[in-house]
């Protein structure tokens, strides 16, 4: 199953104000991002256990990355494994149309590149910023690493 990004909308969602509201979830995602940045993996896991797979697939804001993409870019392999085991879609695209494989290549994470390929993440997907696919990103990365 491939997830597509929807067009941005100026509509304000009708969100009930309770613990499961959009704003509460965004607060949890922002807290999770901070914990990942600080390397507090146990606290991050504890927070993620209280969240649904759908919540763990959301972004904190329009240009924010979902937790799986954040974990890859921060080299948090344990969190990447945890999220995939929890059922987060490894084919999910971030707001800039980057998939798990693209971010892993850019982060230089061979372990996650191999995992993404085994999971069938599309290496021909292009991002919305550069229009480059993973294969081109990998070639550029290899050139940069030589010099």
N, CA, C and O atoms as a GROMACS GRO file, in nm:
protein
  588
    1UNK      N    1   0.083  -0.117   0.000
    1UNK     CA    2   0.000   0.000   0.000
    1UNK      C    3   0.088   0.124   0.000
    1UNK      O    4   0.183   0.131   0.078
    2UNK      N    5   0.059   0.219  -0.084
    2UNK     CA    6   0.138   0.341  -0.096
    2UNK      C    7   0.054   0.458  -0.045
    2UNK      O    8  -0.061   0.474  -0.085
    3UNK      N    9   0.111   0.539   0.042
    3UNK     CA   10   0.042   0.653   0.096
    3UNK      C   11   0.079   0.777   0.017
    3UNK      O   12   0.197   0.799  -0.012
    4UNK      N   13  -0.018   0.857  -0.018
    4UNK     CA   14   0.006   0.981  -0.092
    4UNK      C   15  -0.024   1.100  -0.002
    4UNK      O   16  -0.108   1.092   0.088
    5UNK      N   17   0.046   1.208  -0.026
    5UNK     CA   18   0.020   1.331   0.049
    5UNK      C   19  -0.100   1.400  -0.012
    5UNK      O   20  -0.116   1.403  -0.134
    6UNK      N   21  -0.185   1.455   0.073
    6UNK     CA   22  -0.299   1.531   0.023
    6UNK      C   23  -0.256   1.676   0.005
    6UNK      O   24  -0.156   1.720   0.061
    7UNK      N   25  -0.335   1.750  -0.072
    7UNK     CA   26  -0.306   1.891  -0.094
    7UNK      C   27  -0.326   1.969   0.036
    7UNK      O   28  -0.417   1.938   0.113
    8UNK      N   29  -0.243   2.070   0.062
    8UNK     CA   30  -0.261   2.151   0.182
    8UNK      C   31  -0.397   2.219   0.180
    8UNK      O   32  -0.448   2.256   0.074
    9UNK      N   33  -0.453   2.236   0.296
    9UNK     CA   34  -0.584   2.297   0.307
    9UNK      C   35  -0.581   2.405   0.415
    9UNK      O   36  -0.511   2.391   0.515
   10UNK      N   37  -0.659   2.511   0.395
   10UNK     CA   38  -0.670   2.616   0.495
   10UNK      C   39  -0.786   2.590   0.590
   10UNK      O   40  -0.810   2.669   0.681
   11UNK      N   41  -0.857   2.480   0.570
   11UNK     CA   42  -0.969   2.448   0.657
   11UNK      C   43  -0.920   2.410   0.795
   11UNK      O   44  -0.821   2.338   0.809
   12UNK      N   45  -0.989   2.459   0.896
   12UNK     CA   46  -0.958   2.423   1.033
   12UNK      C   47  -1.038   2.298   1.066
   12UNK      O   48  -1.161   2.300   1.056
   13UNK      N   49  -0.971   2.190   1.106
   13UNK     CA   50  -1.044   2.067   1.136
   13UNK      C   51  -1.133   2.084   1.258
   13UNK      O   52  -1.100   2.156   1.351
   14UNK      N   53  -1.246   2.016   1.256
   14UNK     CA   54  -1.337   2.015   1.370
   14UNK      C   55  -1.286   1.908   1.465
   14UNK      O   56  -1.313   1.789   1.447
   15UNK      N   57  -1.211   1.953   1.567
   15UNK     CA   58  -1.144   1.860   1.657
   15UNK      C   59  -1.206   1.870   1.796
   15UNK      O   60  -1.212   1.979   1.853
   16UNK      N   61  -1.253   1.759   1.851
   16UNK     CA   62  -1.304   1.763   1.988
   16UNK      C   63  -1.189   1.790   2.084
   16UNK      O   64  -1.080   1.736   2.066
   17UNK      N   65  -1.211   1.870   2.184
   17UNK     CA   66  -1.106   1.904   2.279
   17UNK      C   67  -1.105   1.805   2.395
   17UNK      O   68  -1.166   1.831   2.499
   18UNK      N   69  -1.037   1.695   2.378
   18UNK     CA   70  -1.017   1.597   2.484
   18UNK      C   71  -0.876   1.543   2.470
   18UNK      O   72  -0.799   1.592   2.388
   19UNK      N   73  -0.841   1.442   2.550
   19UNK     CA   74  -0.705   1.390   2.551
   19UNK      C   75  -0.663   1.332   2.417
   19UNK      O   76  -0.543   1.320   2.390
   20UNK      N   77  -0.758   1.295   2.332
   20UNK     CA   78  -0.724   1.238   2.202
   20UNK      C   79  -0.730   1.342   2.091
   20UNK      O   80  -0.726   1.306   1.973
   21UNK      N   81  -0.740   1.468   2.127
   21UNK     CA   82  -0.753   1.571   2.025
   21UNK      C   83  -0.625   1.586   1.944
   21UNK      O   84  -0.517   1.544   1.985
   22UNK      N   85  -0.640   1.646   1.831
   22UNK     CA   86  -0.527   1.672   1.741
   22UNK      C   87  -0.416   1.746   1.814
   22UNK      O   88  -0.298   1.713   1.798
   23UNK      N   89  -0.453   1.845   1.893
   23UNK     CA   90  -0.353   1.928   1.960
   23UNK      C   91  -0.278   1.849   2.067
   23UNK      O   92  -0.158   1.871   2.086
   24UNK      N   93  -0.345   1.759   2.135
   24UNK     CA   94  -0.278   1.673   2.234
   24UNK      C   95  -0.180   1.579   2.164
   24UNK      O   96  -0.070   1.556   2.213
   25UNK      N   97  -0.221   1.526   2.049
   25UNK     CA   98  -0.135   1.435   1.974
   25UNK      C   99  -0.012   1.509   1.923
   25UNK      O  100   0.100   1.457   1.930
   26UNK      N  101  -0.032   1.630   1.870
   26UNK     CA  102   0.082   1.710   1.823
   26UNK      C  103   0.177   1.739   1.939
   26UNK      O  104   0.299   1.736   1.921
   27UNK      N  105   0.123   1.766   2.055
   27UNK     CA  106   0.207   1.788   2.173
   27UNK      C  107   0.291   1.664   2.206
   27UNK      O  108   0.409   1.676   2.239
   28UNK      N  109   0.229   1.546   2.195
   28UNK     CA  110   0.303   1.422   2.219
   28UNK      C  111   0.413   1.402   2.114
   28UNK      O  112   0.524   1.361   2.147
   29UNK      N  113   0.380   1.433   1.989
   29UNK     CA  114   0.480   1.418   1.882
   29UNK      C  115   0.596   1.515   1.901
   29UNK      O  116   0.712   1.478   1.876
   30UNK      N  117   0.568   1.636   1.944
   30UNK     CA  118   0.675   1.732   1.969
   30UNK      C  119   0.763   1.686   2.085
   30UNK      O  120   0.885   1.701   2.082
   31UNK      N  121   0.699   1.631   2.188
   31UNK     CA  122   0.774   1.577   2.301
   31UNK      C  123   0.861   1.460   2.256
   31UNK      O  124   0.976   1.447   2.296
   32UNK      N  125   0.804   1.373   2.171
   32UNK     CA  126   0.879   1.259   2.118
   32UNK      C  127   1.000   1.305   2.038
   32UNK      O  128   1.109   1.251   2.052
   33UNK      N  129   0.980   1.406   1.953
   33UNK     CA  130   1.091   1.460   1.874
   33UNK      C  131   1.203   1.510   1.965
   33UNK      O  132   1.320   1.485   1.939
   34UNK      N  133   1.167   1.581   2.070
   34UNK     CA  134   1.267   1.633   2.165
   34UNK      C  135   1.342   1.518   2.233
   34UNK      O  136   1.464   1.524   2.248
   35UNK      N  137   1.269   1.414   2.273
   35UNK     CA  138   1.333   1.299   2.338
   35UNK      C  139   1.429   1.229   2.243
   35UNK      O  140   1.538   1.188   2.283
   36UNK      N  141   1.390   1.216   2.116
   36UNK     CA  142   1.478   1.153   2.018
   36UNK      C  143   1.603   1.236   1.995
   36UNK      O  144   1.713   1.182   1.987
   37UNK      N  145   1.585   1.368   1.986
   37UNK     CA  146   1.701   1.457   1.966
   37UNK      C  147   1.799   1.450   2.083
   37UNK      O  148   1.920   1.460   2.065
   38UNK      N  149   1.743   1.432   2.204
   38UNK     CA  150   1.826   1.426   2.325
   38UNK      C  151   1.882   1.285   2.348
   38UNK      O  152   1.961   1.265   2.440
   39UNK      N  153   1.841   1.188   2.266
   39UNK     CA  154   1.890   1.051   2.282
   39UNK      C  155   1.828   0.977   2.400
   39UNK      O  156   1.884   0.877   2.446
   40UNK      N  157   1.716   1.023   2.448
   40UNK     CA  158   1.648   0.958   2.561
   40UNK      C  159   1.555   0.848   2.509
   40UNK      O  160   1.434   0.866   2.504
   41UNK      N  161   1.615   0.736   2.469
   41UNK     CA  162   1.541   0.631   2.400
   41UNK      C  163   1.438   0.562   2.488
   41UNK      O  164   1.328   0.532   2.441
   42UNK      N  165   1.470   0.538   2.613
   42UNK     CA  166   1.372   0.470   2.701
   42UNK      C  167   1.249   0.558   2.723
   42UNK      O  168   1.136   0.510   2.722
   43UNK      N  169   1.272   0.687   2.745
   43UNK     CA  170   1.160   0.780   2.763
   43UNK      C  171   1.079   0.790   2.634
   43UNK      O  172   0.956   0.800   2.638
   44UNK      N  173   1.148   0.789   2.519
   44UNK     CA  174   1.080   0.795   2.389
   44UNK      C  175   0.994   0.670   2.370
   44UNK      O  176   0.879   0.680   2.327
   45UNK      N  177   1.050   0.553   2.402
   45UNK     CA  178   0.973   0.428   2.388
   45UNK      C  179   0.851   0.429   2.479
   45UNK      O  180   0.743   0.386   2.439
   46UNK      N  181   0.869   0.477   2.599
   46UNK     CA  182   0.758   0.483   2.694
   46UNK      C  183   0.645   0.571   2.641
   46UNK      O  184   0.527   0.536   2.650
   47UNK      N  185   0.681   0.684   2.585
   47UNK     CA  186   0.581   0.773   2.526
   47UNK      C  187   0.514   0.708   2.406
   47UNK      O  188   0.392   0.717   2.391
   48UNK      N  189   0.592   0.641   2.321
   48UNK     CA  190   0.536   0.579   2.201
   48UNK      C  191   0.440   0.464   2.236
   48UNK      O  192   0.346   0.438   2.161
   49UNK      N  193   0.464   0.397   2.347
   49UNK     CA  194   0.375   0.288   2.388
   49UNK      C  195   0.234   0.338   2.417
   49UNK      O  196   0.137   0.263   2.407
   50UNK      N  197   0.223   0.465   2.454
   50UNK     CA  198   0.091   0.522   2.484
   50UNK      C  199   0.020   0.577   2.360
   50UNK      O  200  -0.092   0.626   2.369
   51UNK      N  201   0.088   0.568   2.245
   51UNK     CA  202   0.033   0.625   2.121
   51UNK      C  203  -0.006   0.515   2.024
   51UNK      O  204   0.055   0.408   2.022
   52UNK      N  205  -0.107   0.542   1.943
   52UNK     CA  206  -0.150   0.446   1.841
   52UNK      C  207  -0.058   0.453   1.720
   52UNK      O  208   0.018   0.548   1.704
   53UNK      N  209  -0.067   0.352   1.634
   53UNK     CA  210   0.012   0.350   1.510
   53UNK      C  211  -0.024   0.471   1.424
   53UNK      O  212   0.064   0.531   1.363
   54UNK      N  213  -0.152   0.506   1.420
   54UNK     CA  214  -0.195   0.623   1.342
   54UNK      C  215  -0.129   0.750   1.394
   54UNK      O  216  -0.085   0.834   1.317
   55UNK      N  217  -0.124   0.764   1.527
   55UNK     CA  218  -0.061   0.882   1.585
   55UNK      C  219   0.089   0.884   1.557
   55UNK      O  220   0.147   0.989   1.533
   56UNK      N  221   0.151   0.766   1.560
   56UNK     CA  222   0.295   0.758   1.533
   56UNK      C  223   0.328   0.780   1.386
   56UNK      O  224   0.445   0.791   1.350
   57UNK      N  225   0.227   0.786   1.302
   57UNK     CA  226   0.248   0.808   1.159
   57UNK      C  227   0.227   0.954   1.121
   57UNK      O  228   0.247   0.991   1.006
   58UNK      N  229   0.187   1.036   1.216
   58UNK     CA  230   0.160   1.177   1.188
   58UNK      C  231   0.287   1.261   1.197
   58UNK      O  232   0.387   1.219   1.254
   59UNK      N  233   0.279   1.381   1.138
   59UNK     CA  234   0.387   1.480   1.149
   59UNK      C  235   0.345   1.585   1.250
   59UNK      O  236   0.226   1.606   1.274
   60UNK      N  237   0.444   1.651   1.309
   60UNK     CA  238   0.413   1.752   1.409
   60UNK      C  239   0.361   1.882   1.347
   60UNK      O  240   0.286   1.955   1.412
   61UNK      N  241   0.399   1.909   1.224
   61UNK     CA  242   0.351   2.029   1.155
   61UNK      C  243   0.368   2.007   1.005
   61UNK      O  244   0.416   1.902   0.963
   62UNK      N  245   0.331   2.104   0.927
   62UNK     CA  246   0.329   2.087   0.782
   62UNK      C  247   0.461   2.036   0.726
   62UNK      O  248   0.462   1.949   0.639
   63UNK      N  249   0.573   2.087   0.774
   63UNK     CA  250   0.703   2.045   0.723
   63UNK      C  251   0.777   1.951   0.817
   63UNK      O  252   0.894   1.920   0.796
   64UNK      N  253   0.708   1.905   0.921
   64UNK     CA  254   0.770   1.814   1.016
   64UNK      C  255   0.769   1.671   0.964
   64UNK      O  256   0.680   1.632   0.889
   65UNK      N  257   0.867   1.595   1.004
   65UNK     CA  258   0.874   1.456   0.964
   65UNK      C  259   0.804   1.368   1.066
   65UNK      O  260   0.805   1.398   1.185
   66UNK      N  261   0.742   1.259   1.020
   66UNK     CA  262   0.685   1.163   1.113
   66UNK      C  263   0.797   1.095   1.193
   66UNK      O  264   0.912   1.096   1.149
   67UNK      N  265   0.766   1.036   1.308
   67UNK     CA  266   0.868   0.979   1.394
   67UNK      C  267   0.962   0.880   1.326
   67UNK      O  268   1.081   0.877   1.358
   68UNK      N  269   0.914   0.798   1.233
   68UNK     CA  270   1.001   0.702   1.166
   68UNK      C  271   1.111   0.773   1.088
   68UNK      O  272   1.227   0.735   1.096
   69UNK      N  273   1.074   0.876   1.014
   69UNK     CA  274   1.171   0.952   0.935
   69UNK      C  275   1.268   1.026   1.028
   69UNK      O  276   1.388   1.032   1.001
   70UNK      N  277   1.215   1.083   1.137
   70UNK     CA  278   1.302   1.151   1.235
   70UNK      C  279   1.404   1.055   1.293
   70UNK      O  280   1.523   1.087   1.303
   71UNK      N  281   1.357   0.936   1.332
   71UNK     CA  282   1.447   0.838   1.394
   71UNK      C  283   1.559   0.798   1.299
   71UNK      O  284   1.674   0.782   1.342
   72UNK      N  285   1.527   0.782   1.171
   72UNK     CA  286   1.631   0.746   1.073
   72UNK      C  287   1.732   0.859   1.061
   72UNK      O  288   1.853   0.836   1.064
   73UNK      N  289   1.683   0.982   1.048
   73UNK     CA  290   1.775   1.096   1.029
   73UNK      C  291   1.861   1.120   1.152
   73UNK      O  292   1.968   1.181   1.142
   74UNK      N  293   1.816   1.073   1.270
   74UNK     CA  294   1.892   1.090   1.394
   74UNK      C  295   1.973   0.965   1.430
   74UNK      O  296   2.029   0.957   1.539
   75UNK      N  297   1.977   0.868   1.339
   75UNK     CA  298   2.053   0.744   1.361
   75UNK      C  299   2.006   0.667   1.484
   75UNK      O  300   2.086   0.605   1.554
   76UNK      N  301   1.877   0.672   1.510
   76UNK     CA  302   1.818   0.599   1.623
   76UNK      C  303   1.764   0.466   1.573
   76UNK      O  304   1.642   0.449   1.561
   77UNK      N  305   1.853   0.371   1.542
   77UNK     CA  306   1.816   0.243   1.481
   77UNK      C  307   1.718   0.163   1.567
   77UNK      O  308   1.627   0.098   1.516
   78UNK      N  309   1.738   0.169   1.697
   78UNK     CA  310   1.651   0.096   1.789
   78UNK      C  311   1.507   0.148   1.777
   78UNK      O  312   1.412   0.069   1.782
   79UNK      N  313   1.491   0.278   1.762
   79UNK     CA  314   1.358   0.338   1.749
   79UNK      C  315   1.299   0.304   1.613
   79UNK      O  316   1.178   0.279   1.602
   80UNK      N  317   1.381   0.303   1.509
   80UNK     CA  318   1.333   0.264   1.375
   80UNK      C  319   1.276   0.123   1.382
   80UNK      O  320   1.165   0.098   1.334
   81UNK      N  321   1.351   0.030   1.441
   81UNK     CA  322   1.304  -0.108   1.454
   81UNK      C  323   1.174  -0.114   1.534
   81UNK      O  324   1.080  -0.184   1.498
   82UNK      N  325   1.171  -0.040   1.644
   82UNK     CA  326   1.052  -0.040   1.730
   82UNK      C  327   0.929   0.008   1.653
   82UNK      O  328   0.823  -0.054   1.661
   83UNK      N  329   0.943   0.118   1.580
   83UNK     CA  330   0.829   0.173   1.506
   83UNK      C  331   0.780   0.077   1.398
   83UNK      O  332   0.659   0.061   1.378
   84UNK      N  333   0.872   0.013   1.329
   84UNK     CA  334   0.833  -0.083   1.225
   84UNK      C  335   0.764  -0.203   1.288
   84UNK      O  336   0.665  -0.253   1.235
   85UNK      N  337   0.816  -0.250   1.402
   85UNK     CA  338   0.752  -0.362   1.472
   85UNK      C  339   0.613  -0.324   1.522
   85UNK      O  340   0.523  -0.408   1.527
   86UNK      N  341   0.596  -0.197   1.559
   86UNK     CA  342   0.464  -0.150   1.605
   86UNK      C  343   0.364  -0.141   1.491
   86UNK      O  344   0.243  -0.135   1.516
   87UNK      N  345   0.412  -0.140   1.367
   87UNK     CA  346   0.322  -0.137   1.253
   87UNK      C  347   0.321  -0.007   1.175
   87UNK      O  348   0.237   0.011   1.087
   88UNK      N  349   0.415   0.084   1.206
   88UNK     CA  350   0.423   0.207   1.128
   88UNK      C  351   0.466   0.169   0.986
   88UNK      O  352   0.558   0.089   0.967
   89UNK      N  353   0.400   0.226   0.888
   89UNK     CA  354   0.423   0.193   0.747
   89UNK      C  355   0.562   0.237   0.701
   89UNK      O  356   0.590   0.357   0.698
   90UNK      N  357   0.650   0.143   0.664
   90UNK     CA  358   0.784   0.182   0.620
   90UNK      C  359   0.784   0.249   0.482
   90UNK      O  360   0.886   0.305   0.441
   91UNK      N  361   0.672   0.244   0.412
   91UNK     CA  362   0.660   0.307   0.280
   91UNK      C  363   0.609   0.450   0.290
   91UNK      O  364   0.596   0.520   0.190
   92UNK      N  365   0.581   0.493   0.411
   92UNK     CA  366   0.528   0.626   0.437
   92UNK      C  367   0.623   0.734   0.385
   92UNK      O  368   0.745   0.720   0.391
   93UNK      N  369   0.564   0.840   0.335
   93UNK     CA  370   0.643   0.954   0.285
   93UNK      C  371   0.636   1.068   0.384
   93UNK      O  372   0.532   1.093   0.444
   94UNK      N  373   0.747   1.137   0.402
   94UNK     CA  374   0.747   1.257   0.483
   94UNK      C  375   0.688   1.373   0.404
   94UNK      O  376   0.655   1.357   0.287
   95UNK      N  377   0.673   1.489   0.468
   95UNK     CA  378   0.611   1.604   0.402
   95UNK      C  379   0.681   1.649   0.274
   95UNK      O  380   0.616   1.705   0.186
   96UNK      N  381   0.810   1.625   0.262
   96UNK     CA  382   0.882   1.664   0.142
   96UNK      C  383   0.894   1.547   0.044
   96UNK      O  384   0.978   1.547  -0.045
   97UNK      N  385   0.806   1.449   0.063
   97UNK     CA  386   0.795   1.333  -0.026
   97UNK      C  387   0.919   1.244  -0.018
   97UNK      O  388   0.954   1.177  -0.115
   98UNK      N  389   0.985   1.243   0.097
   98UNK     CA  390   1.101   1.156   0.117
   98UNK      C  391   1.056   1.029   0.187
   98UNK      O  392   0.979   1.034   0.283
   99UNK      N  393   1.105   0.915   0.139
   99UNK     CA  394   1.070   0.791   0.205
   99UNK      C  395   1.185   0.745   0.295
   99UNK      O  396   1.291   0.807   0.300
  100UNK      N  397   1.161   0.637   0.365
  100UNK     CA  398   1.258   0.580   0.459
  100UNK      C  399   1.393   0.557   0.392
  100UNK      O  400   1.497   0.586   0.451
  101UNK      N  401   1.392   0.505   0.273
  101UNK     CA  402   1.515   0.473   0.202
  101UNK      C  403   1.595   0.599   0.168
  101UNK      O  404   1.717   0.602   0.186
  102UNK      N  405   1.528   0.703   0.120
  102UNK     CA  406   1.597   0.829   0.087
  102UNK      C  407   1.665   0.889   0.210
  102UNK      O  408   1.780   0.931   0.204
  103UNK      N  409   1.591   0.891   0.320
  103UNK     CA  410   1.646   0.951   0.442
  103UNK      C  411   1.762   0.867   0.493
  103UNK      O  412   1.862   0.922   0.540
  104UNK      N  413   1.751   0.736   0.485
  104UNK     CA  414   1.860   0.647   0.529
  104UNK      C  415   1.986   0.669   0.445
  104UNK      O  416   2.096   0.671   0.499
  105UNK      N  417   1.969   0.684   0.314
  105UNK     CA  418   2.084   0.709   0.226
  105UNK      C  419   2.148   0.843   0.263
  105UNK      O  420   2.270   0.853   0.278
  106UNK      N  421   2.066   0.946   0.277
  106UNK     CA  422   2.120   1.079   0.311
  106UNK      C  423   2.187   1.081   0.447
  106UNK      O  424   2.283   1.154   0.468
  107UNK      N  425   2.135   0.999   0.540
  107UNK     CA  426   2.193   0.994   0.675
  107UNK      C  427   2.316   0.903   0.680
  107UNK      O  428   2.387   0.899   0.780
  108UNK      N  429   2.341   0.830   0.571
  108UNK     CA  430   2.455   0.739   0.568
  108UNK      C  431   2.434   0.616   0.654
  108UNK      O  432   2.530   0.560   0.706
  109UNK      N  433   2.310   0.573   0.669
  109UNK     CA  434   2.276   0.459   0.754
  109UNK      C  435   2.259   0.333   0.671
  109UNK      O  436   2.149   0.301   0.626
  110UNK      N  437   2.368   0.262   0.651
  110UNK     CA  438   2.365   0.140   0.571
  110UNK      C  439   2.268   0.037   0.629
  110UNK      O  440   2.197  -0.031   0.555
  111UNK      N  441   2.265   0.027   0.762
  111UNK     CA  442   2.175  -0.067   0.829
  111UNK      C  443   2.030  -0.041   0.791
  111UNK      O  444   1.955  -0.134   0.761
  112UNK      N  445   1.989   0.085   0.791
  112UNK     CA  446   1.851   0.119   0.759
  112UNK      C  447   1.826   0.110   0.609
  112UNK      O  448   1.715   0.077   0.568
  113UNK      N  449   1.926   0.139   0.527
  113UNK     CA  450   1.912   0.123   0.382
  113UNK      C  451   1.880  -0.023   0.351
  113UNK      O  452   1.788  -0.052   0.274
  114UNK      N  453   1.956  -0.114   0.409
  114UNK     CA  454   1.932  -0.257   0.387
  114UNK      C  455   1.793  -0.299   0.435
  114UNK      O  456   1.723  -0.374   0.368
  115UNK      N  457   1.755  -0.249   0.551
  115UNK     CA  458   1.623  -0.282   0.607
  115UNK      C  459   1.512  -0.231   0.516
  115UNK      O  460   1.415  -0.302   0.490
  116UNK      N  461   1.525  -0.108   0.469
  116UNK     CA  462   1.422  -0.048   0.382
  116UNK      C  463   1.409  -0.126   0.252
  116UNK      O  464   1.298  -0.150   0.204
  117UNK      N  465   1.522  -0.167   0.195
  117UNK     CA  466   1.517  -0.245   0.070
  117UNK      C  467   1.451  -0.380   0.093
  117UNK      O  468   1.372  -0.426   0.010
  118UNK      N  469   1.482  -0.445   0.206
  118UNK     CA  470   1.419  -0.574   0.238
  118UNK      C  471   1.268  -0.559   0.258
  118UNK      O  472   1.192  -0.650   0.228
  119UNK      N  473   1.226  -0.442   0.308
  119UNK     CA  474   1.084  -0.416   0.329
  119UNK      C  475   1.013  -0.373   0.201
  119UNK      O  476   0.891  -0.355   0.200
  120UNK      N  477   1.090  -0.356   0.092
  120UNK     CA  478   1.032  -0.322  -0.036
  120UNK      C  479   1.004  -0.175  -0.059
  120UNK      O  480   0.921  -0.139  -0.143
  121UNK      N  481   1.074  -0.087   0.016
  121UNK     CA  482   1.056   0.057  -0.004
  121UNK      C  483   1.108   0.092  -0.143
  121UNK      O  484   1.215   0.048  -0.184
  122UNK      N  485   1.031   0.173  -0.216
  122UNK     CA  486   1.057   0.204  -0.356
  122UNK      C  487   1.182   0.289  -0.376
  122UNK      O  488   1.185   0.405  -0.333
  123UNK      N  489   1.287   0.234  -0.439
  123UNK     CA  490   1.408   0.312  -0.463
  123UNK      C  491   1.393   0.413  -0.577
  123UNK      O  492   1.481   0.496  -0.598
  124UNK      N  493   1.282   0.406  -0.650
  124UNK     CA  494   1.261   0.498  -0.762
  124UNK      C  495   1.175   0.618  -0.724
  124UNK      O  496   1.150   0.706  -0.807
  125UNK      N  497   1.128   0.622  -0.601
  125UNK     CA  498   1.050   0.736  -0.552
  125UNK      C  499   1.137   0.861  -0.558
  125UNK      O  500   1.255   0.855  -0.525
  126UNK      N  501   1.080   0.973  -0.601
  126UNK     CA  502   1.156   1.098  -0.604
  126UNK      C  503   1.104   1.193  -0.498
  126UNK      O  504   0.985   1.193  -0.466
  127UNK      N  505   1.193   1.275  -0.443
  127UNK     CA  506   1.148   1.372  -0.343
  127UNK      C  507   1.096   1.498  -0.412
  127UNK      O  508   1.118   1.519  -0.531
  128UNK      N  509   1.026   1.582  -0.335
  128UNK     CA  510   0.963   1.700  -0.394
  128UNK      C  511   1.055   1.821  -0.397
  128UNK      O  512   1.020   1.923  -0.455
  129UNK      N  513   1.172   1.811  -0.336
  129UNK     CA  514   1.264   1.924  -0.333
  129UNK      C  515   1.362   1.917  -0.450
  129UNK      O  516   1.369   2.009  -0.531
  130UNK      N  517   1.436   1.807  -0.458
  130UNK     CA  518   1.539   1.796  -0.562
  130UNK      C  519   1.490   1.720  -0.684
  130UNK      O  520   1.547   1.733  -0.793
  131UNK      N  521   1.383   1.640  -0.668
  131UNK     CA  522   1.335   1.557  -0.777
  131UNK      C  523   1.425   1.437  -0.802
  131UNK      O  524   1.414   1.370  -0.905
  132UNK      N  525   1.515   1.411  -0.708
  132UNK     CA  526   1.609   1.300  -0.723
  132UNK      C  527   1.554   1.174  -0.659
  132UNK      O  528   1.484   1.178  -0.558
  133UNK      N  529   1.588   1.062  -0.719
  133UNK     CA  530   1.549   0.934  -0.660
  133UNK      C  531   1.664   0.882  -0.573
  133UNK      O  532   1.773   0.940  -0.573
  134UNK      N  533   1.639   0.777  -0.500
  134UNK     CA  534   1.738   0.720  -0.409
  134UNK      C  535   1.866   0.682  -0.482
  134UNK      O  536   1.976   0.704  -0.430
  135UNK      N  537   1.853   0.626  -0.601
  135UNK     CA  538   1.972   0.582  -0.675
  135UNK      C  539   2.067   0.698  -0.699
  135UNK      O  540   2.189   0.684  -0.682
  136UNK      N  541   2.014   0.813  -0.738
  136UNK     CA  542   2.097   0.931  -0.763
  136UNK      C  543   2.155   0.981  -0.631
  136UNK      O  544   2.273   1.017  -0.625
  137UNK      N  545   2.073   0.984  -0.525
  137UNK     CA  546   2.121   1.028  -0.394
  137UNK      C  547   2.236   0.940  -0.347
  137UNK      O  548   2.334   0.989  -0.291
  138UNK      N  549   2.224   0.809  -0.370
  138UNK     CA  550   2.328   0.715  -0.330
  138UNK      C  551   2.457   0.740  -0.407
  138UNK      O  552   2.565   0.737  -0.348
  139UNK      N  553   2.446   0.766  -0.535
  139UNK     CA  554   2.566   0.794  -0.616
  139UNK      C  555   2.634   0.922  -0.569
  139UNK      O  556   2.756   0.926  -0.558
  140UNK      N  557   2.556   1.026  -0.542
  140UNK     CA  558   2.613   1.152  -0.494
  140UNK      C  559   2.680   1.129  -0.359
  140UNK      O  560   2.790   1.178  -0.335
  141UNK      N  561   2.612   1.055  -0.271
  141UNK     CA  562   2.666   1.027  -0.138
  141UNK      C  563   2.799   0.954  -0.149
  141UNK      O  564   2.894   0.986  -0.077
  142UNK      N  565   2.806   0.855  -0.237
  142UNK     CA  566   2.930   0.780  -0.254
  142UNK      C  567   3.043   0.868  -0.306
  142UNK      O  568   3.158   0.854  -0.265
  143UNK      N  569   3.009   0.961  -0.397
  143UNK     CA  570   3.110   1.055  -0.447
  143UNK      C  571   3.161   1.145  -0.335
  143UNK      O  572   3.282   1.168  -0.322
  144UNK      N  573   3.070   1.196  -0.256
  144UNK     CA  574   3.108   1.285  -0.145
  144UNK      C  575   3.197   1.211  -0.046
  144UNK      O  576   3.294   1.268   0.005
  145UNK      N  577   3.165   1.085  -0.018
  145UNK     CA  578   3.241   1.008   0.078
  145UNK      C  579   3.384   0.979   0.030
  145UNK      O  580   3.473   0.953   0.111
  146UNK      N  581   3.407   0.983  -0.101
  146UNK     CA  582   3.542   0.960  -0.156
  146UNK      C  583   3.635   1.078  -0.129
  146UNK      O  584   3.756   1.060  -0.113
  147UNK      N  585   3.579   1.198  -0.123
  147UNK     CA  586   3.662   1.318  -0.115
  147UNK      C  587   3.658   1.383   0.018
  147UNK      O  588   3.724   1.485   0.039
   0.00000   0.00000   0.00000
